[in-house]
Amino acid sequence: DKKVVSSVTVPQTFFGLTFSPDGTQLFASGGDDEVVHHFKFDKGYLSDHRELRIADKKEKFVPAGLALDKEGKRLFVCCAWGGALKWLSLAEPTKIETLMLPKDSYPYAVLPSADGRRLFVSLWGAESIAVVDLETKAVTATWKTDSHPTEMLFSAKEELLYVACANSNTVHIFATATGDAKEVVTSAL
């Protein structure tokens, strides 16, 4: 006989779900409600729901891909419809920083480097990956991919970045230090 610790309807979630590095918190995109849902997670149960507002509901940024830094202190949010990347400190969630990205780029997923210096953002509508320097808060490079880049993953030592491209059934592999395209793997049947 388990009791429900938290019951929350998460409306119209577009894409975006991530755990904190220690596995004790869960974050979920709130879609066109312009929030990220934050829960405590313990023994398979969610509790202590709160909403982290990333924009006014009228702005239509639509939070999508989410990621936390390796300490679990900063949350990075791709805003697909708003063409922006936002980030906030979980200690001060009302202080939000915004980096506008190219029009119609539809930022989809975000992946922070372990050293905390760079973010990699898949630009679904721009067929590319934006490399963001967190110190200067600017895009320092754009790496070309096939259409609709979505999920990204590092190799074990972050020497390589793997990028899934949904519309072409390919995976692009980049050297993270230089941005050199190493290989394109076809994954179609």
GROMACS .gro file of C-alpha atoms in nm:
model
  189
    1ASP     CA    1   0.000   0.000   0.000
    2LYS     CA    2   0.191   0.297  -0.135
    3LYS     CA    3   0.060   0.647  -0.097
    4VAL     CA    4   0.100   0.906  -0.371
    5VAL     CA    5   0.357   1.160  -0.260
    6SER     CA    6   0.296   1.404  -0.544
    7SER     CA    7   0.038   1.426  -0.817
    8VAL     CA    8   0.108   1.677  -1.091
    9THR     CA    9  -0.020   1.701  -1.444
   10VAL     CA   10   0.262   1.814  -1.669
   11PRO     CA   11   0.077   1.971  -1.963
   12GLN     CA   12   0.201   1.965  -2.320
   13THR     CA   13   0.561   1.869  -2.254
   14PHE     CA   14   0.744   1.906  -2.582
   15PHE     CA   15   1.077   1.745  -2.498
   16GLY     CA   16   1.310   1.766  -2.204
   17LEU     CA   17   1.378   1.551  -1.903
   18THR     CA   18   1.690   1.531  -1.689
   19PHE     CA   19   1.800   1.408  -1.349
   20SER     CA   20   2.045   1.587  -1.122
   21PRO     CA   21   2.392   1.428  -1.119
   22ASP     CA   22   2.321   1.265  -0.781
   23GLY     CA   23   1.981   1.131  -0.896
   24THR     CA   24   1.781   1.306  -0.623
   25GLN     CA   25   1.604   1.562  -0.843
   26LEU     CA   26   1.411   1.542  -1.170
   27PHE     CA   27   1.347   1.828  -1.411
   28ALA     CA   28   1.085   1.817  -1.689
   29SER     CA   29   1.005   2.068  -1.961
   30GLY     CA   30   0.670   2.235  -1.912
   31GLY     CA   31   0.611   2.301  -2.283
   32ASP     CA   32   0.413   2.610  -2.369
   33ASP     CA   33   0.349   2.689  -2.002
   34GLU     CA   34   0.703   2.839  -2.009
   35VAL     CA   35   0.817   2.651  -1.698
   36VAL     CA   36   1.043   2.367  -1.600
   37HIS     CA   37   0.892   2.129  -1.346
   38HIS     CA   38   1.128   2.045  -1.060
   39PHE     CA   39   1.072   1.744  -0.833
   40LYS     CA   40   1.259   1.567  -0.558
   41PHE     CA   41   1.308   1.201  -0.647
   42ASP     CA   42   1.344   0.930  -0.384
   43LYS     CA   43   1.285   0.553  -0.403
   44GLY     CA   44   1.090   0.587  -0.726
   45TYR     CA   45   0.861   0.864  -0.602
   46LEU     CA   46   0.837   1.229  -0.698
   47SER     CA   47   0.763   1.494  -0.435
   48ASP     CA   48   0.799   1.862  -0.355
   49HIS     CA   49   0.694   1.985  -0.698
   50ARG     CA   50   0.779   2.341  -0.790
   51GLU     CA   51   0.775   2.531  -1.115
   52LEU     CA   52   1.077   2.722  -1.239
   53ARG     CA   53   0.942   2.996  -1.467
   54ILE     CA   54   1.177   3.061  -1.757
   55ALA     CA   55   0.961   3.316  -1.942
   56ASP     CA   56   0.624   3.485  -1.927
   57LYS     CA   57   0.357   3.249  -2.060
   58LYS     CA   58   0.275   3.495  -2.339
   59GLU     CA   59   0.631   3.483  -2.477
   60LYS     CA   60   0.615   3.128  -2.624
   61PHE     CA   61   0.975   3.021  -2.570
   62VAL     CA   62   0.862   2.655  -2.518
   63PRO     CA   63   1.132   2.490  -2.308
   64ALA     CA   64   1.270   2.176  -2.470
   65GLY     CA   65   1.603   2.005  -2.394
   66LEU     CA   66   1.737   2.040  -2.041
   67ALA     CA   67   2.071   1.974  -1.874
   68LEU     CA   68   2.242   2.047  -1.545
   69ASP     CA   69   2.607   2.126  -1.491
   70LYS     CA   70   2.813   1.850  -1.328
   71GLU     CA   71   2.760   2.001  -0.979
   72GLY     CA   72   2.383   2.010  -1.031
   73LYS     CA   73   2.373   2.382  -0.953
   74ARG     CA   74   2.293   2.540  -1.292
   75LEU     CA   75   2.008   2.440  -1.521
   76PHE     CA   76   2.038   2.497  -1.897
   77VAL     CA   77   1.718   2.512  -2.103
   78CYS     CA   78   1.676   2.510  -2.481
   79CYS     CA   79   1.380   2.724  -2.584
   80ALA     CA   80   1.272   2.570  -2.913
   81TRP     CA   81   1.011   2.819  -3.029
   82GLY     CA   82   1.182   3.118  -2.871
   83GLY     CA   83   1.514   3.058  -3.045
   84ALA     CA   84   1.708   3.094  -2.723
   85LEU     CA   85   1.917   2.920  -2.464
   86LYS     CA   86   1.840   3.009  -2.102
   87TRP     CA   87   2.017   2.916  -1.782
   88LEU     CA   88   1.964   2.976  -1.416
   89SER     CA   89   2.115   2.896  -1.081
   90LEU     CA   90   1.895   2.662  -0.879
   91ALA     CA   91   1.987   2.871  -0.573
   92GLU     CA   92   1.842   3.183  -0.741
   93PRO     CA   93   1.598   3.054  -1.005
   94THR     CA   94   1.444   3.394  -1.079
   95LYS     CA   95   1.777   3.525  -1.213
   96ILE     CA   96   1.768   3.393  -1.568
   97GLU     CA   97   2.030   3.453  -1.833
   98THR     CA   98   1.934   3.437  -2.201
   99LEU     CA   99   2.138   3.387  -2.516
  100MET     CA  100   1.939   3.446  -2.833
  101LEU     CA  101   2.024   3.206  -3.114
  102PRO     CA  102   1.962   3.242  -3.489
  103LYS     CA  103   1.602   3.290  -3.603
  104ASP     CA  104   1.426   2.962  -3.684
  105SER     CA  105   1.714   2.756  -3.539
  106TYR     CA  106   1.482   2.575  -3.294
  107PRO     CA  107   1.736   2.482  -3.022
  108TYR     CA  108   1.653   2.125  -2.927
  109ALA     CA  109   1.903   1.974  -2.681
  110VAL     CA  110   2.186   2.107  -2.468
  111LEU     CA  111   2.496   1.926  -2.341
  112PRO     CA  112   2.741   2.094  -2.098
  113SER     CA  113   3.108   2.002  -2.096
  114ALA     CA  114   3.239   1.852  -1.771
  115ASP     CA  115   3.478   2.144  -1.718
  116GLY     CA  116   3.184   2.385  -1.716
  117ARG     CA  117   3.327   2.609  -1.986
  118ARG     CA  118   3.118   2.517  -2.291
  119LEU     CA  119   2.771   2.410  -2.393
  120PHE     CA  120   2.680   2.224  -2.710
  121VAL     CA  121   2.334   2.303  -2.845
  122SER     CA  122   2.166   2.111  -3.127
  123LEU     CA  123   1.993   2.354  -3.361
  124TRP     CA  124   1.712   2.145  -3.506
  125GLY     CA  125   1.610   2.405  -3.765
  126ALA     CA  126   1.959   2.521  -3.860
  127GLU     CA  127   2.122   2.181  -3.931
  128SER     CA  128   2.406   2.254  -3.693
  129ILE     CA  129   2.552   2.248  -3.344
  130ALA     CA  130   2.618   2.576  -3.166
  131VAL     CA  131   2.918   2.583  -2.933
  132VAL     CA  132   2.858   2.829  -2.648
  133ASP     CA  133   3.134   2.972  -2.432
  134LEU     CA  134   2.987   3.017  -2.083
  135GLU     CA  135   3.242   3.279  -1.979
  136THR     CA  136   3.172   3.514  -2.272
  137LYS     CA  137   2.809   3.396  -2.304
  138ALA     CA  138   2.841   3.381  -2.680
  139VAL     CA  139   2.835   3.128  -2.962
  140THR     CA  140   3.198   3.070  -3.057
  141ALA     CA  141   3.146   2.813  -3.335
  142THR     CA  142   2.877   2.644  -3.538
  143TRP     CA  143   2.931   2.291  -3.668
  144LYS     CA  144   2.730   2.177  -3.971
  145THR     CA  145   2.524   1.855  -3.950
  146ASP     CA  146   2.253   1.688  -4.155
  147SER     CA  147   1.897   1.804  -4.098
  148HIS     CA  148   1.727   1.795  -3.758
  149PRO     CA  149   2.013   1.736  -3.513
  150THR     CA  150   1.864   1.622  -3.186
  151GLU     CA  151   2.032   1.422  -2.910
  152MET     CA  152   2.403   1.451  -2.832
  153LEU     CA  153   2.646   1.239  -2.636
  154PHE     CA  154   3.015   1.269  -2.547
  155SER     CA  155   3.273   0.992  -2.568
  156ALA     CA  156   3.407   0.885  -2.225
  157LYS     CA  157   3.678   1.154  -2.215
  158GLU     CA  158   3.473   1.414  -2.407
  159GLU     CA  159   3.715   1.402  -2.700
  160LEU     CA  160   3.427   1.328  -2.938
  161LEU     CA  161   3.072   1.457  -2.968
  162TYR     CA  162   2.810   1.228  -3.124
  163VAL     CA  163   2.507   1.401  -3.276
  164ALA     CA  164   2.193   1.213  -3.387
  165CYS     CA  165   2.026   1.370  -3.692
  166ALA     CA  166   1.664   1.261  -3.701
  167ASN     CA  167   1.570   1.353  -4.056
  168SER     CA  168   1.862   1.175  -4.219
  169ASN     CA  169   1.915   0.877  -3.987
  170THR     CA  170   2.278   0.971  -3.940
  171VAL     CA  171   2.512   1.029  -3.648
  172HIS     CA  172   2.775   1.300  -3.692
  173ILE     CA  173   3.096   1.267  -3.493
  174PHE     CA  174   3.299   1.579  -3.411
  175ALA     CA  175   3.631   1.636  -3.233
  176THR     CA  176   3.526   1.855  -2.941
  177ALA     CA  177   3.859   2.042  -2.923
  178THR     CA  178   3.858   2.156  -3.285
  179GLY     CA  179   3.510   2.098  -3.428
  180ASP     CA  180   3.655   1.880  -3.702
  181ALA     CA  181   3.398   1.645  -3.850
  182LYS     CA  182   3.544   1.298  -3.796
  183GLU     CA  183   3.278   1.072  -3.943
  184VAL     CA  184   2.912   1.044  -4.044
  185VAL     CA  185   2.754   0.709  -3.956
  186THR     CA  186   2.440   0.604  -4.138
  187SER     CA  187   2.190   0.433  -3.910
  188ALA     CA  188   1.905   0.369  -4.157
  189LEU     CA  189   1.787   0.012  -4.201
   0.00000   0.00000   0.00000
